[in-house]
Each structure stands twice: as C-alpha cells, then as structure tokens.
mmCIF file of C-alpha atoms in Angstrom:
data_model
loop_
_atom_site.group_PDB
_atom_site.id
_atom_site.type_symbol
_atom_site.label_atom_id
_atom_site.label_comp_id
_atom_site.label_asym_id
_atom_site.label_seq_id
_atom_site.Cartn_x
_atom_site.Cartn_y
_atom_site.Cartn_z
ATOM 1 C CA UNK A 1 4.099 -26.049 13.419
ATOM 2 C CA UNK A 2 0.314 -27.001 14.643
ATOM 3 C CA UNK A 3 1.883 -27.769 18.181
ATOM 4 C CA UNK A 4 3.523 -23.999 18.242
ATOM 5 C CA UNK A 5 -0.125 -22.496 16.899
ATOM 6 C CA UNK A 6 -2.237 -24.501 19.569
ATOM 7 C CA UNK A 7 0.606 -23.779 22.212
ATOM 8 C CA UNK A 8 0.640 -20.123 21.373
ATOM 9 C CA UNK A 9 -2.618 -20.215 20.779
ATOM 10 C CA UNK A 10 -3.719 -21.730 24.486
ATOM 11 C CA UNK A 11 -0.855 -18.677 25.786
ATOM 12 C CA UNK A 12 -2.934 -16.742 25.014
ATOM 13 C CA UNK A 13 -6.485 -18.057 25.973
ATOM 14 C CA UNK A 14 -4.629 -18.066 29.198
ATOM 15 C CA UNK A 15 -3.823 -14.700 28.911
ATOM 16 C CA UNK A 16 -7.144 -13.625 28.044
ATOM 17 C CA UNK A 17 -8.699 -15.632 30.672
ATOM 18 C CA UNK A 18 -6.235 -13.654 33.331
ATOM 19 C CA UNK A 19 -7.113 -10.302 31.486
ATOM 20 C CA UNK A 20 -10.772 -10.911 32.011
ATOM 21 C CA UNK A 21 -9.807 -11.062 35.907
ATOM 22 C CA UNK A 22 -7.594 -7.991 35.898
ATOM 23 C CA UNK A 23 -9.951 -5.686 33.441
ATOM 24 C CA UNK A 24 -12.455 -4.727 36.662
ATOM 25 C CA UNK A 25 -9.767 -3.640 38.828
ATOM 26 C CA UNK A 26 -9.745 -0.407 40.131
ATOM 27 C CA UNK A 27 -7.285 1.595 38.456
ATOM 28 C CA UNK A 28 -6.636 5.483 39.689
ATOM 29 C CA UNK A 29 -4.753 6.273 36.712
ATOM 30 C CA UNK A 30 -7.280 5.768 33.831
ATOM 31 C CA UNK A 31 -7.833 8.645 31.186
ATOM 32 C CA UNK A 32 -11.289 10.259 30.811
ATOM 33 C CA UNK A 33 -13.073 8.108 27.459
ATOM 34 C CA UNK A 34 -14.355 10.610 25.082
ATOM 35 C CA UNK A 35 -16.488 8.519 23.518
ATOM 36 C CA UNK A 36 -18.394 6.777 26.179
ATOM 37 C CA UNK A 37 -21.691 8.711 26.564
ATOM 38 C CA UNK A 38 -23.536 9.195 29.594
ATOM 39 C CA UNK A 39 -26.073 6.628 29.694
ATOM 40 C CA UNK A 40 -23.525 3.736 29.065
ATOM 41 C CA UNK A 41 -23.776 2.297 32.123
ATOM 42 C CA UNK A 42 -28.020 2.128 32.159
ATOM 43 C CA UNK A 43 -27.334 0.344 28.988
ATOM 44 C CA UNK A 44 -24.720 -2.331 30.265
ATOM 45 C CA UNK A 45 -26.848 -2.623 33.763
ATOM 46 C CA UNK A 46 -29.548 -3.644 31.369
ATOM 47 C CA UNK A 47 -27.813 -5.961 28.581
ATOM 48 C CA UNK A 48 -26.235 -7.709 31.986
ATOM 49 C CA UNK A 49 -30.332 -8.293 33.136
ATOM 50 C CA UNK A 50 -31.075 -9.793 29.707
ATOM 51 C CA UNK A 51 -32.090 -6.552 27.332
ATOM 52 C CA UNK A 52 -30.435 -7.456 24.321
ATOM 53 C CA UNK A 53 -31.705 -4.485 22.814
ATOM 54 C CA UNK A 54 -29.540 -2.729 24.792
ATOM 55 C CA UNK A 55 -26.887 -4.890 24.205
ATOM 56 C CA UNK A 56 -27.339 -4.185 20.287
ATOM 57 C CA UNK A 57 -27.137 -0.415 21.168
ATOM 58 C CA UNK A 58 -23.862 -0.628 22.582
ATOM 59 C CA UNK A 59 -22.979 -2.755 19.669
ATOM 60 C CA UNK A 60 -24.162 0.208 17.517
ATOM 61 C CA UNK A 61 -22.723 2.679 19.222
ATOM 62 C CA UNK A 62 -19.224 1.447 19.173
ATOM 63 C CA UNK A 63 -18.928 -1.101 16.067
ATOM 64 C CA UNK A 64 -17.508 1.830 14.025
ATOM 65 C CA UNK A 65 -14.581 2.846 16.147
ATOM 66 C CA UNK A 66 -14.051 -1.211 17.172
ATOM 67 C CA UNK A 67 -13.679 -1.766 13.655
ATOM 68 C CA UNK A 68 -11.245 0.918 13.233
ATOM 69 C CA UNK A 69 -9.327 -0.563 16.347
ATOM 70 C CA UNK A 70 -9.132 -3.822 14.571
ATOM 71 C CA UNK A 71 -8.244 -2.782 11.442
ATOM 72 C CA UNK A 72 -5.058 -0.510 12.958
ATOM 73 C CA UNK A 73 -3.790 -3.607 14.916
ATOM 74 C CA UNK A 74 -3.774 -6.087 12.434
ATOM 75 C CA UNK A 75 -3.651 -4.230 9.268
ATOM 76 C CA UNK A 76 -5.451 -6.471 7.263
ATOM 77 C CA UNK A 77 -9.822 -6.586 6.617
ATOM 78 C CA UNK A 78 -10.999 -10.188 6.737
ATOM 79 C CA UNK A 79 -8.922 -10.413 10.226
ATOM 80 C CA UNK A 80 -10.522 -6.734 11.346
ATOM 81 C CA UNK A 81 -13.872 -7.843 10.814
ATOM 82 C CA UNK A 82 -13.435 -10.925 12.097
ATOM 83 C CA UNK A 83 -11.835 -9.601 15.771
ATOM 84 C CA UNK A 84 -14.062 -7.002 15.793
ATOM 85 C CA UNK A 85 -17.158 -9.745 15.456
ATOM 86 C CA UNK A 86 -15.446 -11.839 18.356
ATOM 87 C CA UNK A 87 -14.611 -8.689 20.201
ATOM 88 C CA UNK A 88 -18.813 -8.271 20.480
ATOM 89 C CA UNK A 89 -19.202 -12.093 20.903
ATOM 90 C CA UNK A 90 -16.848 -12.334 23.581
ATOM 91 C CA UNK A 91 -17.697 -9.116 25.252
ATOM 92 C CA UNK A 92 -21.864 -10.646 25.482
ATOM 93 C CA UNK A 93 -20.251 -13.798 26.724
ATOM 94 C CA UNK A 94 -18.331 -12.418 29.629
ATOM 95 C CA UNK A 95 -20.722 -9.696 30.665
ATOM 96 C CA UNK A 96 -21.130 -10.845 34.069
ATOM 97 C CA UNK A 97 -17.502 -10.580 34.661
ATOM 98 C CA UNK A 98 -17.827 -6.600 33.920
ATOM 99 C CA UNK A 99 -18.116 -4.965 36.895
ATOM 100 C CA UNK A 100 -18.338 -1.644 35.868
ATOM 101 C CA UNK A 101 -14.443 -0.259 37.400
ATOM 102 C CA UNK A 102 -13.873 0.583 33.784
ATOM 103 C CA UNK A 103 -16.041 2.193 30.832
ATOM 104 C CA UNK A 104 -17.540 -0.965 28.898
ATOM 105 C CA UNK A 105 -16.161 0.772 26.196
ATOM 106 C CA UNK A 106 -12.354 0.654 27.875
ATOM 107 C CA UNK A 107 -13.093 -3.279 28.639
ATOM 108 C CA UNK A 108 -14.551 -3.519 25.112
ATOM 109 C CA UNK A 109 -11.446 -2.074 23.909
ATOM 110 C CA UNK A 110 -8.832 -4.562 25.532
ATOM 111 C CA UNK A 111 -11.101 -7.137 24.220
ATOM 112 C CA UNK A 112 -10.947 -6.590 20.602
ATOM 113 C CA UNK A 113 -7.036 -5.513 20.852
ATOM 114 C CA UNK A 114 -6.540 -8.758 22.270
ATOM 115 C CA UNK A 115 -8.786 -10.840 19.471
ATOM 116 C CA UNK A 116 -6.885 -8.629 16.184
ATOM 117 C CA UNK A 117 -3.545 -9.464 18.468
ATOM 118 C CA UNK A 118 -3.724 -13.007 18.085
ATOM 119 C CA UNK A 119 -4.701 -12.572 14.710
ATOM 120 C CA UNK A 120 -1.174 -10.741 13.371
ATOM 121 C CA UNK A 121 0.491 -12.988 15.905
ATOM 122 C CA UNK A 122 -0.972 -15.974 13.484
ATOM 123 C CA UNK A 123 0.021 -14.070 10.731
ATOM 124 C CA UNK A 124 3.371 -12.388 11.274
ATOM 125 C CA UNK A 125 4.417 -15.374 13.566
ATOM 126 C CA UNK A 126 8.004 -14.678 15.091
ATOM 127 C CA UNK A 127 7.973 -11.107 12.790
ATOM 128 C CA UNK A 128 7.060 -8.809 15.568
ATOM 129 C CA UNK A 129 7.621 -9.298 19.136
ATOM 130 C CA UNK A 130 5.671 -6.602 22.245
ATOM 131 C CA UNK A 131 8.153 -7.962 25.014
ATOM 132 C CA UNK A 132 11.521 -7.476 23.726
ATOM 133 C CA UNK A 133 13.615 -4.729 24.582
ATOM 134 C CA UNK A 134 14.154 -1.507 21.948
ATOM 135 C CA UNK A 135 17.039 -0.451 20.663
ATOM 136 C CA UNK A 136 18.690 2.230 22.817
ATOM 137 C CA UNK A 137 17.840 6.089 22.412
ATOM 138 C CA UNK A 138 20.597 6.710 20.059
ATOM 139 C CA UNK A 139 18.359 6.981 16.942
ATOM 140 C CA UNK A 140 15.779 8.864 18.726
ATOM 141 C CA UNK A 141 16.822 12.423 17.493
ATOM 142 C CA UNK A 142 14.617 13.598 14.928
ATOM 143 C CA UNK A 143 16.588 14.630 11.598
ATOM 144 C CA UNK A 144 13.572 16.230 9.308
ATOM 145 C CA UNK A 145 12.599 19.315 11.212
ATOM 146 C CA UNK A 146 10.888 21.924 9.066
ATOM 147 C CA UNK A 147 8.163 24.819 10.204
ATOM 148 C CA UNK A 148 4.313 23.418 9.923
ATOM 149 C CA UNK A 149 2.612 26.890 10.279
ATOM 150 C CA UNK A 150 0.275 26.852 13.505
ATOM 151 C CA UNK A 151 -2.737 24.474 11.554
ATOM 152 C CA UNK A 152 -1.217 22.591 8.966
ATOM 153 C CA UNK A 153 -4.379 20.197 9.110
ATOM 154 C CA UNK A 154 -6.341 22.699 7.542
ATOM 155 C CA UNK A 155 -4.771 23.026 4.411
ATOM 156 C CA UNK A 156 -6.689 19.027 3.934
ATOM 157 C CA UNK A 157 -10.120 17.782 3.583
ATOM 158 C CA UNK A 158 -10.993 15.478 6.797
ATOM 159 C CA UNK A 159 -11.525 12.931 3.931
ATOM 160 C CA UNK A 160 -7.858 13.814 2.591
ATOM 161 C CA UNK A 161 -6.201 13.867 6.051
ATOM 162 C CA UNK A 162 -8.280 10.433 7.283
ATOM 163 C CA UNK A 163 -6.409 8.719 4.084
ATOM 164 C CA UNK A 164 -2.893 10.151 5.292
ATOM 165 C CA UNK A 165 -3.481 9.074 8.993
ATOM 166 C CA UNK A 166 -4.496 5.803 7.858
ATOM 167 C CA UNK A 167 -1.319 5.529 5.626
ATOM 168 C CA UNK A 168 1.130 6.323 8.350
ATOM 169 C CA UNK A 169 -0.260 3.938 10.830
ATOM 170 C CA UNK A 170 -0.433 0.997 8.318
ATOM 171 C CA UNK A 171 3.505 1.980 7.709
ATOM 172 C CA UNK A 172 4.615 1.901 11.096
ATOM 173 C CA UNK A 173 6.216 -1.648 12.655
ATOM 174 C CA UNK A 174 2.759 -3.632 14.513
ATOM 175 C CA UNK A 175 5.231 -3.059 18.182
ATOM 176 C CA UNK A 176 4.566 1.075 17.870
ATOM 177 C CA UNK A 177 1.298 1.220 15.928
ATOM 178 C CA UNK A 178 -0.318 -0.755 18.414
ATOM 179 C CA UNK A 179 0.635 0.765 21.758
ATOM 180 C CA UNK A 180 0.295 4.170 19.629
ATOM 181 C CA UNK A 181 -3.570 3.566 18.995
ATOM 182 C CA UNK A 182 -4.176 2.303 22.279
ATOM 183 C CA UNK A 183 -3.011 4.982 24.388
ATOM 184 C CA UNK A 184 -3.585 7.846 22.114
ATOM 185 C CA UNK A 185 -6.373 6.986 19.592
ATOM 186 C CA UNK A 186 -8.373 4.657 22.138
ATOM 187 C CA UNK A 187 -7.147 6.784 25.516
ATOM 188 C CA UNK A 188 -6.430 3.958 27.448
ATOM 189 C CA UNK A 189 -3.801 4.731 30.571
ATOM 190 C CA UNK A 190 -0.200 3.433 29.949
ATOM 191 C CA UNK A 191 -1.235 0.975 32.954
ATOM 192 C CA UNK A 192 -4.131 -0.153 30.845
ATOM 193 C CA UNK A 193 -1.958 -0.982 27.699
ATOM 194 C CA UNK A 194 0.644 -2.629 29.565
ATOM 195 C CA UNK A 195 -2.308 -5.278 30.756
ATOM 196 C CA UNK A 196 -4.148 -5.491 27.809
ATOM 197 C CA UNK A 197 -0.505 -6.212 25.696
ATOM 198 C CA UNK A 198 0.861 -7.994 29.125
ATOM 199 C CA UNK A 199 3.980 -6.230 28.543
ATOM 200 C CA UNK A 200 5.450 -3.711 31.360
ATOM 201 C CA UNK A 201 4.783 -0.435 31.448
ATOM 202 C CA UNK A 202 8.318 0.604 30.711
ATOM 203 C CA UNK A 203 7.923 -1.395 27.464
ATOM 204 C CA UNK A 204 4.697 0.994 26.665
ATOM 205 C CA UNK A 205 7.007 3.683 27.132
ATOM 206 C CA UNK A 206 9.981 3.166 25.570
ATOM 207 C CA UNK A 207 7.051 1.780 22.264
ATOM 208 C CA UNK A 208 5.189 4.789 22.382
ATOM 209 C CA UNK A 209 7.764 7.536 22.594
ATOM 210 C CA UNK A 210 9.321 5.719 19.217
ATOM 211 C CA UNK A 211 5.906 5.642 18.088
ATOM 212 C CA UNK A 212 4.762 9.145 18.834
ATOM 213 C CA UNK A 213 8.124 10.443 17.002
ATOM 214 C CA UNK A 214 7.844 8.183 14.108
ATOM 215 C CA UNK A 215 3.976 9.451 14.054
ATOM 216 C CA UNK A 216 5.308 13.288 13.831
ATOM 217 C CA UNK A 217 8.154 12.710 11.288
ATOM 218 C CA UNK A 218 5.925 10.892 8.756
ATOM 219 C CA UNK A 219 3.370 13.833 9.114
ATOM 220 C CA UNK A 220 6.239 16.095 8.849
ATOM 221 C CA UNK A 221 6.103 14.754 5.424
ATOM 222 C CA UNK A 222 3.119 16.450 4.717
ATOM 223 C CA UNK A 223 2.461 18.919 6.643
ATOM 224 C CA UNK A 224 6.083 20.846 6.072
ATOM 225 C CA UNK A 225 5.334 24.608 4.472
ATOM 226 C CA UNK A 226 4.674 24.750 1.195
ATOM 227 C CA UNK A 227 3.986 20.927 0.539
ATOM 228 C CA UNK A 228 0.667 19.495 -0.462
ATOM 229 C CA UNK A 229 1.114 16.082 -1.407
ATOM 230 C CA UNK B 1 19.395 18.948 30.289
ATOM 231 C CA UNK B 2 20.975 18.556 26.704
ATOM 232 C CA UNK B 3 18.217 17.932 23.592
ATOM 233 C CA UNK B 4 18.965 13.996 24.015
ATOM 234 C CA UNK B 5 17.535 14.508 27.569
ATOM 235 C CA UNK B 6 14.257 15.665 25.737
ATOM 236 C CA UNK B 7 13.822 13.454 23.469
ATOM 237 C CA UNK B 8 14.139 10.594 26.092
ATOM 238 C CA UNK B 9 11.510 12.559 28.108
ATOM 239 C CA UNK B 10 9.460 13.698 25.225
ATOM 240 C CA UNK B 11 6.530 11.316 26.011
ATOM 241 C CA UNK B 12 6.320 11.414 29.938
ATOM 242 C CA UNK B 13 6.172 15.162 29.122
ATOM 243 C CA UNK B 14 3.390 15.231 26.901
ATOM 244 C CA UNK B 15 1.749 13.085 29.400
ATOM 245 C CA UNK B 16 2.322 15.319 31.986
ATOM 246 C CA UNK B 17 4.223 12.573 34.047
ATOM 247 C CA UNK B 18 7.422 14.716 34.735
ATOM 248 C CA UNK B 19 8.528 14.922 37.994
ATOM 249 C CA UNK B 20 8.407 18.601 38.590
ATOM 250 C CA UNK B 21 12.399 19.042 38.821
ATOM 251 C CA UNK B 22 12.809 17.253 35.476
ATOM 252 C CA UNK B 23 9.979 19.182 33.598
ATOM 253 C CA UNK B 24 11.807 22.454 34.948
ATOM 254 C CA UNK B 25 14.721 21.625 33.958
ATOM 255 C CA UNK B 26 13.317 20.657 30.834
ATOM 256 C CA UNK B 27 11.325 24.059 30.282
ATOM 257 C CA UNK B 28 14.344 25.935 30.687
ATOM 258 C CA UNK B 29 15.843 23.777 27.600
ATOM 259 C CA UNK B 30 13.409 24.774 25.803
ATOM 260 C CA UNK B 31 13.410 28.272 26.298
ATOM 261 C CA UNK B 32 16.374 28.639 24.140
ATOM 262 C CA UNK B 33 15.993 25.611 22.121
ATOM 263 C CA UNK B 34 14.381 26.467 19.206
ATOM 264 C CA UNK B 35 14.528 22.611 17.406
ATOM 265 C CA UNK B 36 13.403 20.706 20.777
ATOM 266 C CA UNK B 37 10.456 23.241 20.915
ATOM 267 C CA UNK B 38 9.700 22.586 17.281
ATOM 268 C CA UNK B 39 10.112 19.052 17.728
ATOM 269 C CA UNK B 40 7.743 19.140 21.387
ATOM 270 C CA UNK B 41 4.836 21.550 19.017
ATOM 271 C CA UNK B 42 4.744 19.359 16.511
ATOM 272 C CA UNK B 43 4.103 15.859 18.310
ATOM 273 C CA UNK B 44 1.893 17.186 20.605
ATOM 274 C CA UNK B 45 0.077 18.491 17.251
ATOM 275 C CA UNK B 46 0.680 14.949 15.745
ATOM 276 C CA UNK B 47 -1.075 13.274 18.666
ATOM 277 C CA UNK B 48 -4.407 15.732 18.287
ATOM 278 C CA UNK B 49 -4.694 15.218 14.824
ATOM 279 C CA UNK B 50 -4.876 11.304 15.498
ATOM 280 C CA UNK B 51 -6.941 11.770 18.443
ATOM 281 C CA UNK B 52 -9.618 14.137 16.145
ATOM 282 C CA UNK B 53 -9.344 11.425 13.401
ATOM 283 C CA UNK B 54 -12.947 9.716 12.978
ATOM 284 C CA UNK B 55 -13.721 6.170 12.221
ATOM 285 C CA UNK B 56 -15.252 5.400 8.831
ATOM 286 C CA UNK B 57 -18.736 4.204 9.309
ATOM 287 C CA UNK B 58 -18.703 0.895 8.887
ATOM 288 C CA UNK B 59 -19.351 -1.125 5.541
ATOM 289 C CA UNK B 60 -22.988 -1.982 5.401
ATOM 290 C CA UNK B 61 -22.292 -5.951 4.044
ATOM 291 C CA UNK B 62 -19.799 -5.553 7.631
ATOM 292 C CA UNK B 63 -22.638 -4.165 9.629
ATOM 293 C CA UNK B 64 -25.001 -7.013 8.259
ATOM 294 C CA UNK B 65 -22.604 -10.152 8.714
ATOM 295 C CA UNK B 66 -21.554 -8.681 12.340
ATOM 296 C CA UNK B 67 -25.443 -8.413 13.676
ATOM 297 C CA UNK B 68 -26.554 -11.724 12.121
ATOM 298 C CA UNK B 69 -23.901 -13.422 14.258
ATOM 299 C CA UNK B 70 -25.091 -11.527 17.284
ATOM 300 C CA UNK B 71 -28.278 -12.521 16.824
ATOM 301 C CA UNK B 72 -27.406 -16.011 16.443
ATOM 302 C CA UNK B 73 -25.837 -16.299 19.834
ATOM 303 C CA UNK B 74 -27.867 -13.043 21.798
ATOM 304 C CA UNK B 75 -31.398 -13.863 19.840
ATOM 305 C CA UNK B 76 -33.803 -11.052 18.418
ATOM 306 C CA UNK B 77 -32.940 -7.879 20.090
ATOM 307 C CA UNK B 78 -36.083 -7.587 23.142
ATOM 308 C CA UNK B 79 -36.061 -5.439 26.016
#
C-alpha cells in the first residue's frame, strides 16, 4: 500500500519534473488569459531578480482564483488550501525555469492543477482514472431540453448563481470537472490541458464535450422557464 | 449530418475548431433543427455563465496561514 503511494507518488514527481520542462514551450494555440493584467510580466522579471515584494503581489493577485482552482479539482478544503499553498511554494522555487512563453498565471495554473491532482489521486486512489478511454457517444444525446428565455442568469443573485455553479461542479465525476475548469474556467488551450493532465488531446476532447453537456443539463435544471429553485 | 453528428461535434464547434466543410454542413442542420440549436444556445450559454463566475475572496485565517509560509521560505517581502 506505502510502496503503491511512494511509487505513484515518485510518477508523478517525474511527471512534474517533465511538466516543468514542457510549460515554457512555445505554444501557437494558447487562449488569450483574462485575468493576467498588463504589468505581469514587470512583476515576474522582478520576483525572478529577487523582489519578493513582487513576488507577494502576484501571490495577491491570483491566490483567490488559485484557491478556487484547487478547491474545483479536488473537492475537498484542507487539500485546496494545502495545493494552493504548494502551488505558490513551488511556483517561487522554480522561477528560474519560467521563461516567460506562457502567462505566469497559465504556468501558475498547471502548477496548482497538478499539486490538488495528486491530492484526489491520494484520496480517490483507483476511483477516477484521466487516461482511460470514455464510453462511446451513444449516451451523448441530451434528453431534458426545455426553453431558458434569452438570460436565464438574471432571474439569480451572483451570490445565488455562484452557490449553483459551485454545486454542479462538485457533482460532476473528478475526469470532466477537471478538464471542464481548465479549459473553460482557467482558459487554458486543449494542448495546454492535455500536458498539464499528461493525457492526449483526444482524451481532453472526448472529457470535455461530456463535461460541457453534463454542465448544460444540470443548469437546465434551473434555469428551465418558470423554475426558481 | 444527423443530430448525433452534432452532438459528437458540439465542442470542436464551440471552439471554433470545425473544419469549414463540417461546420457547413453542420449550420445547415441546424437551420431546421430546432432541438440541436436549443441544445448548441444553451451550452454555449452554460460555458459563459462559468466563465463570468468569480472566485470567493479568500478566507482571511487562509490568506494568513498561506503568506506566513511564504514568508518562511521567500523572507519579508523587500524590493
């Protein structure tokens, strides 16, 4: 039982070791961040010269939306907080080896989805599984189809709406919430994913389309005319 | 292209990663499908409403416990 931790456990040192080499590569295909400001880079040219005020801006900037990260992935507090604290550790650490190809925040990303990943790999051990194949696309057709009305979000308070979002995304199977937050919440490319996860990119795919439907039907729930619940 | 055909596609759609035969093809499905153009609104919605979804500030205990470490290992913040 130790042996399989410490073996999966190195697998995945390893994995982060050979995602630290592959998160500077150039890559054509990435999605515009919108939460990276402007002056990001200043700030990460001067945490990498020593500034660790700047360093602590960054972490202020983002520790809000890496905590949210965390918390989707693994679902659980005391493992959020404790990613998301690595994420920042690990992210100081390896500054040198940013060389700016990405947003810091994109690299930041992939680094706390891979600390809350080996977290719910601990804990759901053998109950989830990123590489496997999905079933085929015969339960793919959506069966609840009902009218929405062109803003259905409106008829909630943000507050009301974060709870619901935050509901459905705790509900859905780790395999599609994940690859769900990281390419729509977090923007990251389908490219991206696949090498953070180190899955292929047919495997984001096939995860997200499932994901994205499953995402729409339990709104659907909600957001159907008439239905305030 | 049958409404299986745009399910399967659904996401490359969205993402605007069609090949422009396919998307056609799929376009003219949905100009008299009224279900796989319900079905196309509504997860495009879906994925705005997550997108527009804002973090909740974080816990100030959280805040506390996650800038004592860093200043364990990074030292007093000094520019």
């Amino acid at each position: 039982m130790f042996n399989a931790i410490f073996m999966t456990e190195k697998g995945l040192t390893a994995r982060f070791l050979s995602l630290l080499d592959t998160l500077s590569a150039p890559n054509p295909h990435r999605l515009p961040s919108s939460v990276a400001r402007e002056d990001e880079h200043l700030l990460v040219a001067g945490a990498k010269k020593g500034d660790t005020a700047a360093f602590e801006e960054l972490v202020n900037r983002y520790e809000d939306k890496i905590l949210r990260l965390t918390k989707n992935i693994t679902g659980n507090h005391e493992d959020a907080e404790d990613a998301m604290q690595n994420a920042f550790l690990k992210a100081y650490s390896h500054l040198q080896d940013f060389h700016g190809d990405s947003r810091f925040y994109t690299w930041l990303v992939r680094i706390a989805a891979n600390e809350s990943l080996m977290r719910l790999r601990k804990r759901r051990a053998n109950q989830f599984s990123l590489d496997e194949p999905v079933q085929g696309d015969t339960d793919l057709m959506p069966r609840e189809l009902e009218d929405w009305g062109p803003t259905p979000e409106q008829n909630y308070a943000q507050a009301e709406l974060q709870r619901i979002l935050a509901e459905i995304i705790e509900t859905l199977e780790p395999e599609f919430r994940i690859v769900l937050v990281l390419r729509d919440l977090e923007e990251l490319s389908t490219q991206e994913t696949a090498e953070a996860l180190g899955v292929s990119i047919s495997a984001v795919k096939s995860r997200l389309l499932r994901a994205r439907l499953k995402l729409r039907e339990k709104l659907n729930r909600h957001f159907r005319r008439g239905t305030l619940n | 292209m049958n409404c299986k055909g745009v399910i399967r596609e659904l996401s490359n759609y969205i993402d605007g990663d069609l090949d422009p035969a396919v998307k056609l093809e799929l376009e003219r499905h949905l100009g008299h499908c009224e279900d796989c153009t319900m079905i196309v609104d509504q997860t495009k919605k879906s994925i705005e409403i997550l997108c527009d979804s804002k973090p909740v500030e974080l816990p100030s205990d959280v805040r506390s416990r996650l800038h004592a470490a860093l200043r364990q290992k990074i030292g007093p913040a000094q520019t």
